[in-house]
Structures are given as structure tokens and as C-alpha cells.
Short mmCIF file of C-alpha atoms in Angstrom, two decimals:
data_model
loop_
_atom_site.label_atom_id
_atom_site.label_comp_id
_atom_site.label_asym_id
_atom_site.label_seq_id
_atom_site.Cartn_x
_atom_site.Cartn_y
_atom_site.Cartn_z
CA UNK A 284 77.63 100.78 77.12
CA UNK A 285 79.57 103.08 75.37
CA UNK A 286 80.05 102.29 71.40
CA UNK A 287 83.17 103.72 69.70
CA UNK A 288 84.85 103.87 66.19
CA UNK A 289 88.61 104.16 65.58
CA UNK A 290 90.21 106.12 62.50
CA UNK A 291 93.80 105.33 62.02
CA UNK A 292 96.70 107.48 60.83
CA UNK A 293 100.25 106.92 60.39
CA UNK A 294 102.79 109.73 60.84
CA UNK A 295 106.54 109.15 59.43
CA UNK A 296 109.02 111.39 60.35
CA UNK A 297 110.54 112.77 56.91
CA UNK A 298 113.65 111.96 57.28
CA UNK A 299 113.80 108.43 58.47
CA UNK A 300 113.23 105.85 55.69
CA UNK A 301 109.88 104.23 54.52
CA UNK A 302 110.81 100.94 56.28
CA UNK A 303 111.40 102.84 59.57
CA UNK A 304 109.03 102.74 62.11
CA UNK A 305 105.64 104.70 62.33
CA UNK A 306 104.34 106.80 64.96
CA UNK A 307 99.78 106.15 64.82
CA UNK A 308 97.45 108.48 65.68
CA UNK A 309 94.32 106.66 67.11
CA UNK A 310 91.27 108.60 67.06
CA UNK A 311 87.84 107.27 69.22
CA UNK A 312 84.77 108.62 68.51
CA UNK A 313 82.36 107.93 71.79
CA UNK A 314 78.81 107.50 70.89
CA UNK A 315 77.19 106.34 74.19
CA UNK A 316 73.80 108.01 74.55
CA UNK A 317 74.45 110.01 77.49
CA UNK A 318 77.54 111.74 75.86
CA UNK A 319 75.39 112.61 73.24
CA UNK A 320 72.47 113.97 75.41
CA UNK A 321 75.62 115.97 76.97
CA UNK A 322 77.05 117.26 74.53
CA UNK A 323 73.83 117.99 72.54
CA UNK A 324 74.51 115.46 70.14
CA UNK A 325 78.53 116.10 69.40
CA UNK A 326 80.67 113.11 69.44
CA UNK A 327 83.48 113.30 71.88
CA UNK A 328 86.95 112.60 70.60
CA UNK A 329 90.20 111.65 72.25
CA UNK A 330 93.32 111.60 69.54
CA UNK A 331 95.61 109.00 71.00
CA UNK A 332 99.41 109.25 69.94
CA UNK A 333 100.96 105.71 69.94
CA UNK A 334 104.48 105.53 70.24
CA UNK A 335 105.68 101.83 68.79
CA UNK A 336 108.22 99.61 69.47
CA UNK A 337 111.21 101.64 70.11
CA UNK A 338 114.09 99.34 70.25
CA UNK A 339 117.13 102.35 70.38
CA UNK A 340 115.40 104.67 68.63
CA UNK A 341 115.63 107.73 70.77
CA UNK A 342 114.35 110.07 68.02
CA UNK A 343 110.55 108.61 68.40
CA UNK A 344 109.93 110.47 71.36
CA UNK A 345 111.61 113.75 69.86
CA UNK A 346 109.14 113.20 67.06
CA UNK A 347 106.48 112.28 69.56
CA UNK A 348 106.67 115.46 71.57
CA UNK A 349 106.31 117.77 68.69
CA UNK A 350 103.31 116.41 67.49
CA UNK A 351 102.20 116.71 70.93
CA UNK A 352 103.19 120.51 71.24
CA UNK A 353 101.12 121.37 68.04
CA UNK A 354 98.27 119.63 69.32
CA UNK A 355 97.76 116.49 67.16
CA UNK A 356 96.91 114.67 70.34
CA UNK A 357 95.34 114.83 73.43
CA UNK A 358 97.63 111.91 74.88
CA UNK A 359 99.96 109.40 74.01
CA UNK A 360 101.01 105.51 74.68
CA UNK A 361 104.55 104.08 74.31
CA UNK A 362 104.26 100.34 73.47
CA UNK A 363 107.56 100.27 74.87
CA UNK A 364 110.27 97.70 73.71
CA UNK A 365 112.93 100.36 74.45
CA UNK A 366 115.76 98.44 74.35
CA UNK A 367 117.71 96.16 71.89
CA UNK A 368 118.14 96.71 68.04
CA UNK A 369 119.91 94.45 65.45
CA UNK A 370 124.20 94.65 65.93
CA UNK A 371 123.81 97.66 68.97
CA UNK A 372 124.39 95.45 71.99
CA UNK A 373 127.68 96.86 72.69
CA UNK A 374 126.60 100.84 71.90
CA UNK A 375 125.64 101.39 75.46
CA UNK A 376 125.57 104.90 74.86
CA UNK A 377 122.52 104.56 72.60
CA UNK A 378 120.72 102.91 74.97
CA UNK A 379 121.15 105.58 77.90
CA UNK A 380 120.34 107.92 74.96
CA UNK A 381 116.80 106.42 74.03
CA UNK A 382 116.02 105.68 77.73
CA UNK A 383 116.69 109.56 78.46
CA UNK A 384 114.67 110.49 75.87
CA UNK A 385 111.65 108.48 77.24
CA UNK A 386 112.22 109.48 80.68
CA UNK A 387 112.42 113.26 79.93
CA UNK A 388 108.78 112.22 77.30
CA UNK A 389 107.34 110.75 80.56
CA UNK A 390 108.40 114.15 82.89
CA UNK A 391 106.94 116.19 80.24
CA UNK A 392 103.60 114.83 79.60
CA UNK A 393 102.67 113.39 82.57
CA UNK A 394 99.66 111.50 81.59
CA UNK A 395 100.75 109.23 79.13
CA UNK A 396 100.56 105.54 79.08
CA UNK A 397 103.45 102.89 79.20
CA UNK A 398 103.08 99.20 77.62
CA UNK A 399 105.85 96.66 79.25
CA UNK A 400 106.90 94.85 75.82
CA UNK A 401 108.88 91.42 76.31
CA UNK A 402 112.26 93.25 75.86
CA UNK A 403 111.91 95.36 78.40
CA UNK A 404 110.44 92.60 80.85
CA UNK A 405 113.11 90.12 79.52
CA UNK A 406 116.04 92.15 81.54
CA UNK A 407 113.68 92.22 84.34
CA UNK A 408 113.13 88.77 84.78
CA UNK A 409 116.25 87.52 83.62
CA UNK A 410 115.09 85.79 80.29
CA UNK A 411 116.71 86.07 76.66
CA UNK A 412 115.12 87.50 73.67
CA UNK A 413 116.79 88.84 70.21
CA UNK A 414 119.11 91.10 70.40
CA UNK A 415 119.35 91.26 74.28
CA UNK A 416 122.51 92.58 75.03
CA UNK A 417 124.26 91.09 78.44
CA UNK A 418 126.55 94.34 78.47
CA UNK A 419 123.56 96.40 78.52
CA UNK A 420 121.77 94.95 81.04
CA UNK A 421 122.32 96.69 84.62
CA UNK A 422 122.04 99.99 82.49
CA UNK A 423 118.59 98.89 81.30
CA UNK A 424 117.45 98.00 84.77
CA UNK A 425 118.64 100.77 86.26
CA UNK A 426 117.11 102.97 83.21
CA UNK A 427 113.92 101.21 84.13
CA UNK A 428 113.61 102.04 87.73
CA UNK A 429 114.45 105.71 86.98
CA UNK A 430 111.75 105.55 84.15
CA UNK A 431 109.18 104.37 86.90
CA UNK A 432 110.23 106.97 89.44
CA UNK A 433 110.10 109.56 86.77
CA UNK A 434 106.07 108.98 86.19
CA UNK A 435 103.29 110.12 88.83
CA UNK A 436 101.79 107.86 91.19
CA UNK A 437 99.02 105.99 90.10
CA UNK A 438 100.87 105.95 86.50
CA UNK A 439 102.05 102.80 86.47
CA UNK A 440 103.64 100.95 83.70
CA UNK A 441 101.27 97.76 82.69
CA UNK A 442 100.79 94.81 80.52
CA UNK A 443 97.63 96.27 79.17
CA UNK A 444 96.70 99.91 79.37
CA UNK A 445 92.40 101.53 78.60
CA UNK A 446 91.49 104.62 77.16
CA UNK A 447 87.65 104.47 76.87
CA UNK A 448 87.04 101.70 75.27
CA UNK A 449 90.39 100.72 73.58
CA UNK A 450 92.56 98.91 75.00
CA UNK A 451 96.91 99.03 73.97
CA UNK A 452 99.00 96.95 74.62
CA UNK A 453 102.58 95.85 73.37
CA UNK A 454 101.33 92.76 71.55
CA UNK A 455 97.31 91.77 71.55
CA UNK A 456 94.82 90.61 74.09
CA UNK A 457 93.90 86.86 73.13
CA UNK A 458 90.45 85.70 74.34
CA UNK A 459 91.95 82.08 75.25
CA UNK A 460 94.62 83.53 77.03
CA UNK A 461 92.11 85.83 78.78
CA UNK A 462 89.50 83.17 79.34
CA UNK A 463 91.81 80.24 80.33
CA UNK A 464 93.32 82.76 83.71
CA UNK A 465 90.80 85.02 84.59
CA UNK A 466 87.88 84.16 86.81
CA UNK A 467 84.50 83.76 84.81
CA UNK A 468 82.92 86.54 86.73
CA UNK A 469 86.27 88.79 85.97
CA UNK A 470 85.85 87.73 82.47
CA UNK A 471 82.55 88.85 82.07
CA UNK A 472 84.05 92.42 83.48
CA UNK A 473 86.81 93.81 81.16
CA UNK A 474 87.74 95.80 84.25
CA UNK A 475 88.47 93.51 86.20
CA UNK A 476 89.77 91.30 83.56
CA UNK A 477 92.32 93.81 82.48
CA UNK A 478 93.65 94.59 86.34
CA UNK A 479 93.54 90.81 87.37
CA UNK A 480 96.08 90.71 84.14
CA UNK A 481 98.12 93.51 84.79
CA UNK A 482 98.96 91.47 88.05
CA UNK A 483 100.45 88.42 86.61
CA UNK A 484 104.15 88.21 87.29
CA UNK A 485 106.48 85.86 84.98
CA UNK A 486 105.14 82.89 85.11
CA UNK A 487 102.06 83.64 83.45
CA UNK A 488 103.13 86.24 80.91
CA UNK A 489 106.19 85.00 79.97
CA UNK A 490 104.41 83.21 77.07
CA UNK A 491 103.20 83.44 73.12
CA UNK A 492 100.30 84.03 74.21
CA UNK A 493 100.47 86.95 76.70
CA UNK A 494 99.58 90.78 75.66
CA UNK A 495 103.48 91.47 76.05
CA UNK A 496 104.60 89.76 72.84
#
């Protein structure tokens, strides 16, 4: 059993405002006993970049891959939400913009983690949230399906990703929500709690209660 603590930082590009959105830096520290015996008692980090809800904001991941280049982090998560922002359903440029960005993020550091949030899954599945934007929709999908073909194999994009012991996801991991669909012996397993979830289709995460809101 490995034990961990998390340190927090936020990172604000300059030149956006203060209400803009913030780029986090999530730092594990693992602890386990035989880490320590490895490493002759030196804590292991891994300095996670978390990319946030994105929602037409191509500059995130232009702000993300710097900090990446000078080393702030050894890998990064997008919680996704690409799409959609308040009065920019009709600027279909913007979104082939911010999806280009995140596809060109995803060819450039291989390794890093995508988090469906429910605007991205809403064009998949034909449901409405805020802001969806009907004129945008076959270029989302399509944007989509070249984001997926743009990441290795075995990269897939998920509900709920792990590194070590943290999960991220686009929204949070309720234990109900967990408890009430999972088998009790997958529920004992975090494992195999987290992959039985990341196979639910619609009708079981197309809720409030899901880790994709």
C-alpha cells in the first residue's frame, strides 16, 4: 500500500485575467516502504500538469506545453471539456482552433492523459448541455476522432484516468455512484473499480452523479 501526499499549485498565464482559468500543478510524494528502501530513503515525485476545462480556449495548451518544455512537469492531464463557451456557438473557427491545439499537445507529448468531460461526450451521444452549439457539431465529432487517432495505442481517452495513487477525472468519483454499479469484489479493488467504470456507455454516465460532470 502505497501512501501519498499532494501539494497543489496554480499557474495563471499573465496575460489572461484573474477570473480566467488556471492551469494546477499536482505534485505526489510516494512513501510506500519499498520505494523508500529503493531509493535509500528519497521520496519519489511525479509533478502532474492538469490542464482544466477548456471550453475554446486554445491558448491552455500553448501555455501547457511551455511549462512542459522547461520542465515543471513530468506529465500532464487534460480534463477535457474542449468545446462550447458562452455566445461562440457560431465561431466554428475557434473551435477547429482549440481542437488543433490539443491534437498537436497530444502528438507532442505522447504520454499524457485525457478526461471525457460531459461536453465533449454530449456531441457524442447526442445529448444537450450549455452552450452546445448544433452548428458545431459534425466539426466536434470529427475533431474527436482525429484527437483519438492522434494518441498512441493503449492511450485511450477515459472517464477516470490513475497516476499512482490519484485518480483525475473531469468531475469527481462519488462512492454511491461507485458502490451502487460496481461489483462488491470490484469495489473492494480500485483497479478494477476504475476499468469496470471506464466501460460504462451512456446510460450509466449520463448522470449527476457520474465522474464526467
Amino acid at each position: 500500500q502505497l501512501l501519498f501526499k499532494r501539494n497543489i499549485e496554480k499557474i495563471r498565464n499573465p496575460s489572461e485575467s484573474l477570473e480566467g482559468p488556471w492551469l494546477l500543478i499536482v505534485e505526489t510524494e510516494i512513501l510506500g516502504d519499498y520505494y523508500l528502501n529503493l531509493f535509500k530513503g528519497r521520496c519519489l515525485t511525479m509533478r502532474v500538469l492538469v490542464i482544466p476545462d477548456v471550453h475554446l480556449k486554445p491558448y491552455l495548451f500553448h501555455q501547457a506545453s511551455e511549462l512542459m518544455e522547461k520542465g515543471e512537469a513530468d506529465r500532464a492531464v487534460c480534463l477535457m471539456d474542449i468545446p462550447d463557451d458562452w455566445n461562440r456557438e457560431y465561431d466554428i473557427g475557434l473551435y477547429v482552433q482549440t481542437y488543433d491545439a490539443a491534437i498537436e499537445f497530444g502528438k507532442k507529448y505522447p504520454d499524457a492523459l485525457w478526461a471525457y468531460g460531459n461536453h465533449d461526450l454530449c456531441y457524442m451521444w447526442n445529448e444537450r448541455e450549455s452552450g452546445y452549439s448544433p452548428a458545431a457539431a459534425r466539426t466536434v465529432q470529427e475533431k474527436l476522432l482525429e484527437l483519438h487517432k492522434a494518441l498512441p495505442e493503449g492511450n485511450d481517452i477515459k472517464y477516470i484516468q490513475k497516476i499512482d495513487n490519484v485518480l483525475f477525472c473531469h468531475g469527481g468519483v462519488l462512492d454511491y455512484f461507485v458502490k451502487s454499479l460496481v461489483s462488491p469484489s470490484e469495489y473492494k479493488d480500485e483497479n478494477k473499480a476504475i476499468r469496470k467504470i471506464n466501460e460504462f456507455h451512456h446510460d450509466l454516465m449520463w448522470n449527476d452523479m457520474s465522474p464526467i460532470w
